[in-house]
Amino acid sequence: MDSIATNGVRFTDGYVGACICSPSRVGLLTGRYQARTGHDANSNEGKDPETKNLVLTETTIAQRMKAVGYTTGIIGKWHVGATSAEYLPGNGNLGDKMGFYKGKEFVPDPAGAPVTSPIYAKEASSFMERHHDKPWFLYVPFNAVHSPVVASPEVKARFAKLPKREQEYAALINEADDAIGTILAKLRELKLEENTLIFLISDNGGANPLAEMDGLRGRKWLLWEGGIRVSWLAQWKGHIPAGRVISTPVIQLDVLPTALAAAGSTTQPEWKLDGTNILPLLEGKT
C-alpha cells in the first residue's frame, strides 16, 4: 500500500459517501449517492429486494467501462445484494466474477484453511494475464480487514511480540498488503503499469477496537469523520506525478467519471452522477 502512495498520490481528505459497507460500495459502483439509489443500509438476505440489493435499473462502473470496449471483472466481496440470482455479479453488471456474495455469516474454517487475500491476488493476477492484450477493468474488494479477525499462522508469527488480538489484526492487514503487492508485481511483470490507473480506497472507517482513526472522531457506523474519511490512494505511472500528497477533498463517487475519462470517454448528464472527474487533479493539471 505504501508503494502506491510513494509512486502515486495520497489524499489527506479522501471520503466515502456512507459509514457502512453496502451503501459505500454501491456509491463506488454507480458514482451516485445512496439517496439516489435507495441503497442506504447494508444488504442482508431476507429483506425487501428493491431496498437491499443494488437495484437492476442502476448502471455500474463495469457496465460503463464495458460500453467503451473494456473487459470487466470482480474478484472479492460483493455485498450489495444476494436475495436472488438476478442481483448477483455476472448478470451483465460486472463481468468475470470470483468471491463472496454476502459475508453476513461467519463459518468456522478447518485448521490451516487458506485466507482470502492471497486467493484474491492469485485470481486477479490470472485475470490480468488472460486479458493483458486488451483494455480491462477489475474491481478487487478484499474481505480483510473486516471481521472475523482471523489470519494465517505464518503471517501472524511476524507479529509474535504483540498481544494475541493485536497479532491477528496486524497479520490481517499484512495479508491484504501482501496481496496488493502481488497484484502490483503482476502489473509490472506484464508491463502494464503505464496503462493502468489504480485506486485503493477503504469502504468506511475502522470498526475493530484495534483500528486507529488517527485522531478523528467516530468510526464505522458513525457519520463523523472517523466513519467516512478513509485511506484514499491512486497511482498511474507516467501520468500521476509520484509522491504527491493532496488535501483537496475527493470521494469514492469520483472513481467512475475519472475511470471513464482515463479511458478516453465522458459521462452524460442524464446519468445523474454525483462524482466528478478528478483526472486533471491527479495529473497535476489543476
Short mmCIF file of C-alpha atoms in Angstrom, two decimals:
data_model
loop_
_atom_site.label_atom_id
_atom_site.label_comp_id
_atom_site.label_asym_id
_atom_site.label_seq_id
_atom_site.Cartn_x
_atom_site.Cartn_y
_atom_site.Cartn_z
CA MET A 1 0.00 0.00 0.00
CA ASP A 2 2.83 2.39 0.82
CA SER A 3 4.25 1.86 -2.67
CA ILE A 4 1.04 3.20 -4.23
CA ALA A 5 1.37 6.36 -2.16
CA THR A 6 5.08 6.59 -2.99
CA ASN A 7 4.56 6.08 -6.72
CA GLY A 8 1.31 7.99 -6.94
CA VAL A 9 -0.80 10.26 -4.77
CA ARG A 10 -2.22 10.16 -1.25
CA PHE A 11 -5.29 12.22 -0.37
CA THR A 12 -5.46 13.53 3.19
CA ASP A 13 -9.16 14.31 2.79
CA GLY A 14 -10.45 11.26 0.96
CA TYR A 15 -14.06 10.37 1.73
CA VAL A 16 -16.75 7.80 1.08
CA GLY A 17 -20.45 8.59 0.93
CA ALA A 18 -21.53 6.24 3.73
CA CYS A 19 -20.17 4.98 7.04
CA ILE A 20 -21.14 1.33 6.42
CA CYS A 21 -20.25 -1.29 3.84
CA SER A 22 -23.05 -1.74 1.29
CA PRO A 23 -24.09 1.88 0.63
CA SER A 24 -20.44 2.87 0.28
CA ARG A 25 -19.82 0.09 -2.24
CA VAL A 26 -22.94 1.00 -4.22
CA GLY A 27 -21.67 4.57 -4.38
CA LEU A 28 -18.36 3.38 -5.80
CA LEU A 29 -20.05 1.12 -8.33
CA THR A 30 -22.58 3.70 -9.55
CA GLY A 31 -20.97 7.09 -8.93
CA ARG A 32 -24.21 8.11 -7.19
CA TYR A 33 -25.22 8.88 -3.61
CA GLN A 34 -27.33 6.29 -1.80
CA ALA A 35 -30.18 8.82 -1.64
CA ARG A 36 -30.48 8.38 -5.41
CA THR A 37 -30.14 4.60 -5.48
CA GLY A 38 -32.23 3.91 -2.35
CA HIS A 39 -29.43 1.73 -1.03
CA ASP A 40 -28.99 3.30 2.40
CA ALA A 41 -28.44 0.19 4.55
CA ASN A 42 -26.40 -2.99 4.47
CA SER A 43 -27.57 -5.79 2.16
CA ASN A 44 -28.78 -8.84 4.06
CA GLU A 45 -30.76 -11.81 2.83
CA GLY A 46 -34.48 -11.81 3.60
CA LYS A 47 -35.00 -8.05 3.18
CA ASP A 48 -37.05 -6.27 0.53
CA PRO A 49 -35.06 -6.93 -2.67
CA GLU A 50 -35.67 -3.44 -4.01
CA THR A 51 -34.09 -1.78 -0.98
CA LYS A 52 -31.45 -4.35 0.00
CA ASN A 53 -29.91 -5.03 -3.41
CA LEU A 54 -28.22 -2.88 -6.00
CA VAL A 55 -31.39 -2.27 -7.99
CA LEU A 56 -31.36 -3.56 -11.54
CA THR A 57 -32.08 -0.13 -13.02
CA GLU A 58 -28.73 1.18 -11.76
CA THR A 59 -25.75 1.04 -14.13
CA THR A 60 -22.40 0.02 -12.64
CA ILE A 61 -18.93 1.30 -13.42
CA ALA A 62 -18.20 -2.06 -15.05
CA GLN A 63 -21.15 -1.66 -17.40
CA ARG A 64 -19.97 1.85 -18.26
CA MET A 65 -16.45 0.54 -18.95
CA LYS A 66 -17.74 -2.41 -20.96
CA ALA A 67 -19.70 0.01 -23.14
CA VAL A 68 -16.42 1.66 -24.19
CA GLY A 69 -14.68 -1.61 -25.01
CA TYR A 70 -13.32 -2.91 -21.70
CA THR A 71 -13.34 -6.48 -20.41
CA THR A 72 -14.57 -6.33 -16.81
CA GLY A 73 -14.48 -8.41 -13.64
CA ILE A 74 -14.91 -8.59 -9.88
CA ILE A 75 -12.74 -10.64 -7.54
CA GLY A 76 -13.69 -10.39 -3.87
CA LYS A 77 -16.59 -9.34 -1.67
CA TRP A 78 -19.81 -8.34 -3.45
CA HIS A 79 -22.10 -7.37 -0.51
CA VAL A 80 -24.55 -5.22 -2.44
CA GLY A 81 -27.33 -7.78 -2.75
CA ALA A 82 -27.81 -11.54 -2.92
CA THR A 83 -31.51 -12.21 -2.33
CA SER A 84 -31.84 -13.87 -5.76
CA ALA A 85 -29.71 -14.69 -8.79
CA GLU A 86 -30.50 -11.61 -10.86
CA TYR A 87 -28.84 -9.38 -8.27
CA LEU A 88 -25.52 -11.24 -8.31
CA PRO A 89 -22.40 -10.22 -10.26
CA GLY A 90 -22.05 -11.76 -13.68
CA ASN A 91 -25.58 -10.93 -14.81
CA GLY A 92 -24.42 -8.12 -17.06
CA ASN A 93 -23.39 -5.85 -14.19
CA LEU A 94 -19.71 -6.71 -13.60
CA GLY A 95 -18.41 -9.43 -15.96
CA ASP A 96 -15.99 -12.13 -14.75
CA LYS A 97 -16.62 -12.98 -11.10
CA MET A 98 -15.00 -14.77 -8.16
CA GLY A 99 -15.61 -14.17 -4.46
CA PHE A 100 -18.25 -13.91 -1.73
CA TYR A 101 -21.77 -12.64 -2.39
CA LYS A 102 -22.86 -11.77 1.15
CA GLY A 103 -20.48 -12.03 4.08
CA LYS A 104 -23.11 -12.00 6.83
CA GLU A 105 -22.48 -15.45 8.29
CA PHE A 106 -19.20 -16.41 9.99
CA VAL A 107 -18.38 -20.03 9.20
CA PRO A 108 -15.53 -21.73 11.11
CA ASP A 109 -12.78 -22.85 8.74
CA PRO A 110 -10.81 -26.07 9.11
CA ALA A 111 -7.41 -25.60 10.72
CA GLY A 112 -4.90 -24.47 8.13
CA ALA A 113 -7.52 -23.35 5.59
CA PRO A 114 -6.25 -20.52 3.36
CA VAL A 115 -7.31 -16.93 3.98
CA THR A 116 -8.97 -14.93 1.21
CA SER A 117 -6.46 -12.14 0.46
CA PRO A 118 -3.81 -14.28 -1.31
CA ILE A 119 -6.56 -16.15 -3.17
CA TYR A 120 -7.93 -12.87 -4.50
CA ALA A 121 -4.43 -11.77 -5.51
CA LYS A 122 -3.89 -15.03 -7.40
CA GLU A 123 -7.22 -14.69 -9.22
CA ALA A 124 -6.58 -11.02 -10.00
CA SER A 125 -3.20 -11.96 -11.46
CA SER A 126 -4.87 -14.65 -13.57
CA PHE A 127 -7.45 -12.14 -14.83
CA MET A 128 -4.71 -9.73 -15.87
CA GLU A 129 -2.75 -12.46 -17.64
CA ARG A 130 -5.83 -13.58 -19.58
CA HIS A 131 -6.75 -10.07 -20.66
CA HIS A 132 -3.38 -8.27 -20.77
CA ASP A 133 -3.60 -7.61 -24.50
CA LYS A 134 -6.91 -5.73 -24.34
CA PRO A 135 -8.43 -2.95 -22.21
CA TRP A 136 -9.74 -4.25 -18.90
CA PHE A 137 -11.36 -3.04 -15.69
CA LEU A 138 -11.04 -5.06 -12.47
CA TYR A 139 -12.74 -4.45 -9.11
CA VAL A 140 -10.99 -6.24 -6.20
CA PRO A 141 -12.85 -5.68 -2.89
CA PHE A 142 -10.94 -7.53 -0.15
CA ASN A 143 -12.65 -9.18 2.83
CA ALA A 144 -9.74 -8.05 5.02
CA VAL A 145 -9.60 -6.21 7.31
CA HIS A 146 -13.26 -6.82 8.06
CA SER A 147 -14.20 -9.22 10.85
CA PRO A 148 -13.80 -12.08 11.56
CA VAL A 149 -10.27 -11.12 12.55
CA VAL A 150 -8.50 -14.37 11.71
CA ALA A 151 -5.13 -14.53 9.97
CA SER A 152 -2.83 -17.32 8.81
CA PRO A 153 -0.37 -18.63 11.44
CA GLU A 154 2.71 -17.91 9.32
CA VAL A 155 1.82 -14.23 8.87
CA LYS A 156 0.71 -13.89 12.49
CA ALA A 157 4.15 -15.15 13.54
CA ARG A 158 5.67 -11.93 12.14
CA PHE A 159 3.95 -10.08 15.00
CA ALA A 160 4.70 -12.51 17.83
CA LYS A 161 5.73 -9.71 20.19
CA LEU A 162 2.27 -8.13 20.10
CA PRO A 163 -0.66 -9.18 22.31
CA LYS A 164 -2.64 -12.03 20.72
CA ARG A 165 -5.59 -9.94 19.49
CA GLU A 166 -3.24 -7.35 18.01
CA GLN A 167 -1.27 -10.14 16.32
CA GLU A 168 -4.40 -11.22 14.43
CA TYR A 169 -5.32 -7.71 13.32
CA ALA A 170 -1.79 -6.76 12.29
CA ALA A 171 -1.48 -10.02 10.35
CA LEU A 172 -4.82 -9.45 8.62
CA ILE A 173 -3.63 -6.03 7.43
CA ASN A 174 -0.32 -7.55 6.37
CA GLU A 175 -2.03 -10.27 4.35
CA ALA A 176 -4.03 -7.67 2.45
CA ASP A 177 -0.85 -5.64 1.94
CA ASP A 178 1.00 -8.71 0.62
CA ALA A 179 -1.89 -9.43 -1.75
CA ILE A 180 -1.84 -5.88 -3.10
CA GLY A 181 1.91 -6.29 -3.60
CA THR A 182 1.29 -9.47 -5.59
CA ILE A 183 -1.15 -7.66 -7.87
CA LEU A 184 1.27 -4.76 -8.39
CA ALA A 185 4.10 -7.19 -9.15
CA LYS A 186 1.97 -8.85 -11.83
CA LEU A 187 1.26 -5.45 -13.37
CA ARG A 188 5.00 -4.80 -13.57
CA GLU A 189 5.67 -8.27 -14.97
CA LEU A 190 3.08 -7.71 -17.71
CA LYS A 191 4.45 -4.20 -18.33
CA LEU A 192 1.03 -2.68 -17.69
CA GLU A 193 1.87 -0.05 -15.05
CA GLU A 194 1.79 2.80 -17.55
CA ASN A 195 -1.58 1.60 -18.87
CA THR A 196 -3.28 1.03 -15.51
CA LEU A 197 -4.97 3.58 -13.25
CA ILE A 198 -5.13 2.16 -9.72
CA PHE A 199 -7.38 3.30 -6.88
CA LEU A 200 -7.01 1.98 -3.33
CA ILE A 201 -9.87 3.10 -1.07
CA SER A 202 -11.46 1.81 2.13
CA ASP A 203 -15.25 1.50 2.16
CA ASN A 204 -15.61 3.11 5.61
CA GLY A 205 -13.74 3.90 8.80
CA GLY A 206 -12.39 1.16 11.05
CA ALA A 207 -14.78 -0.87 13.20
CA ASN A 208 -12.46 -3.07 15.20
CA PRO A 209 -11.44 -1.64 18.59
CA LEU A 210 -7.85 -2.08 17.44
CA ALA A 211 -8.35 0.19 14.43
CA GLU A 212 -6.81 3.66 14.74
CA MET A 213 -8.76 6.64 13.41
CA ASP A 214 -5.70 8.92 13.54
CA GLY A 215 -7.41 11.25 15.99
CA LEU A 216 -10.66 11.52 14.02
CA ARG A 217 -13.93 11.40 15.93
CA GLY A 218 -16.07 8.30 15.40
CA ARG A 219 -15.58 5.11 13.40
CA LYS A 220 -17.60 2.78 11.19
CA TRP A 221 -21.38 3.17 11.67
CA LEU A 222 -20.98 6.84 12.66
CA LEU A 223 -21.29 9.84 10.35
CA TRP A 224 -18.37 11.65 11.92
CA GLU A 225 -15.03 11.99 10.20
CA GLY A 226 -13.81 8.67 11.58
CA GLY A 227 -16.64 6.87 9.79
CA ILE A 228 -16.34 8.38 6.32
CA ARG A 229 -12.82 9.80 5.96
CA VAL A 230 -10.66 6.93 4.75
CA SER A 231 -7.41 5.84 3.14
CA TRP A 232 -7.56 7.15 -0.44
CA LEU A 233 -4.67 6.44 -2.85
CA ALA A 234 -4.19 6.49 -6.61
CA GLN A 235 -1.37 5.52 -8.98
CA TRP A 236 -0.86 5.72 -12.74
CA LYS A 237 2.78 5.52 -13.74
CA GLY A 238 3.75 8.16 -16.26
CA HIS A 239 0.54 10.12 -15.72
CA ILE A 240 0.28 10.85 -11.98
CA PRO A 241 3.40 12.54 -10.54
CA ALA A 242 4.89 10.32 -7.85
CA GLY A 243 4.89 11.07 -4.14
CA ARG A 244 2.26 13.79 -4.06
CA VAL A 245 0.07 14.50 -1.04
CA ILE A 246 -3.14 16.37 -1.86
CA SER A 247 -5.56 17.97 0.60
CA THR A 248 -8.32 18.63 -1.94
CA PRO A 249 -11.39 16.65 -0.82
CA VAL A 250 -12.31 13.67 -3.00
CA ILE A 251 -14.92 10.94 -2.65
CA GLN A 252 -15.34 7.38 -3.92
CA LEU A 253 -18.09 8.65 -6.24
CA ASP A 254 -15.32 10.30 -8.29
CA VAL A 255 -13.86 6.96 -9.38
CA LEU A 256 -16.43 6.22 -12.10
CA PRO A 257 -16.18 9.51 -14.03
CA THR A 258 -12.39 9.52 -13.58
CA ALA A 259 -12.03 5.97 -14.91
CA LEU A 260 -14.13 6.85 -17.94
CA ALA A 261 -12.01 9.94 -18.56
CA ALA A 262 -8.84 7.83 -18.36
CA ALA A 263 -10.41 5.52 -20.95
CA GLY A 264 -10.96 8.48 -23.26
CA SER A 265 -14.71 8.63 -22.69
CA THR A 266 -17.08 11.06 -20.99
CA THR A 267 -20.11 10.97 -18.71
CA GLN A 268 -23.59 12.09 -19.72
CA PRO A 269 -25.90 14.50 -17.83
CA GLU A 270 -28.80 12.02 -17.94
CA TRP A 271 -26.77 9.58 -15.81
CA LYS A 272 -27.21 11.99 -12.87
CA LEU A 273 -23.81 11.17 -11.38
CA ASP A 274 -22.67 12.80 -8.16
CA GLY A 275 -18.96 12.15 -8.70
CA THR A 276 -16.51 14.36 -10.57
CA ASN A 277 -13.70 13.58 -12.99
CA ILE A 278 -10.56 14.21 -10.91
CA LEU A 279 -8.08 13.12 -13.58
CA PRO A 280 -6.75 16.69 -14.04
CA LEU A 281 -6.20 16.88 -10.27
CA LEU A 282 -4.40 13.52 -10.27
CA GLU A 283 -2.18 14.55 -13.16
CA GLY A 284 -1.32 17.88 -11.55
CA LYS A 285 -3.07 19.94 -14.21
CA THR A 286 -5.33 21.76 -11.77
#
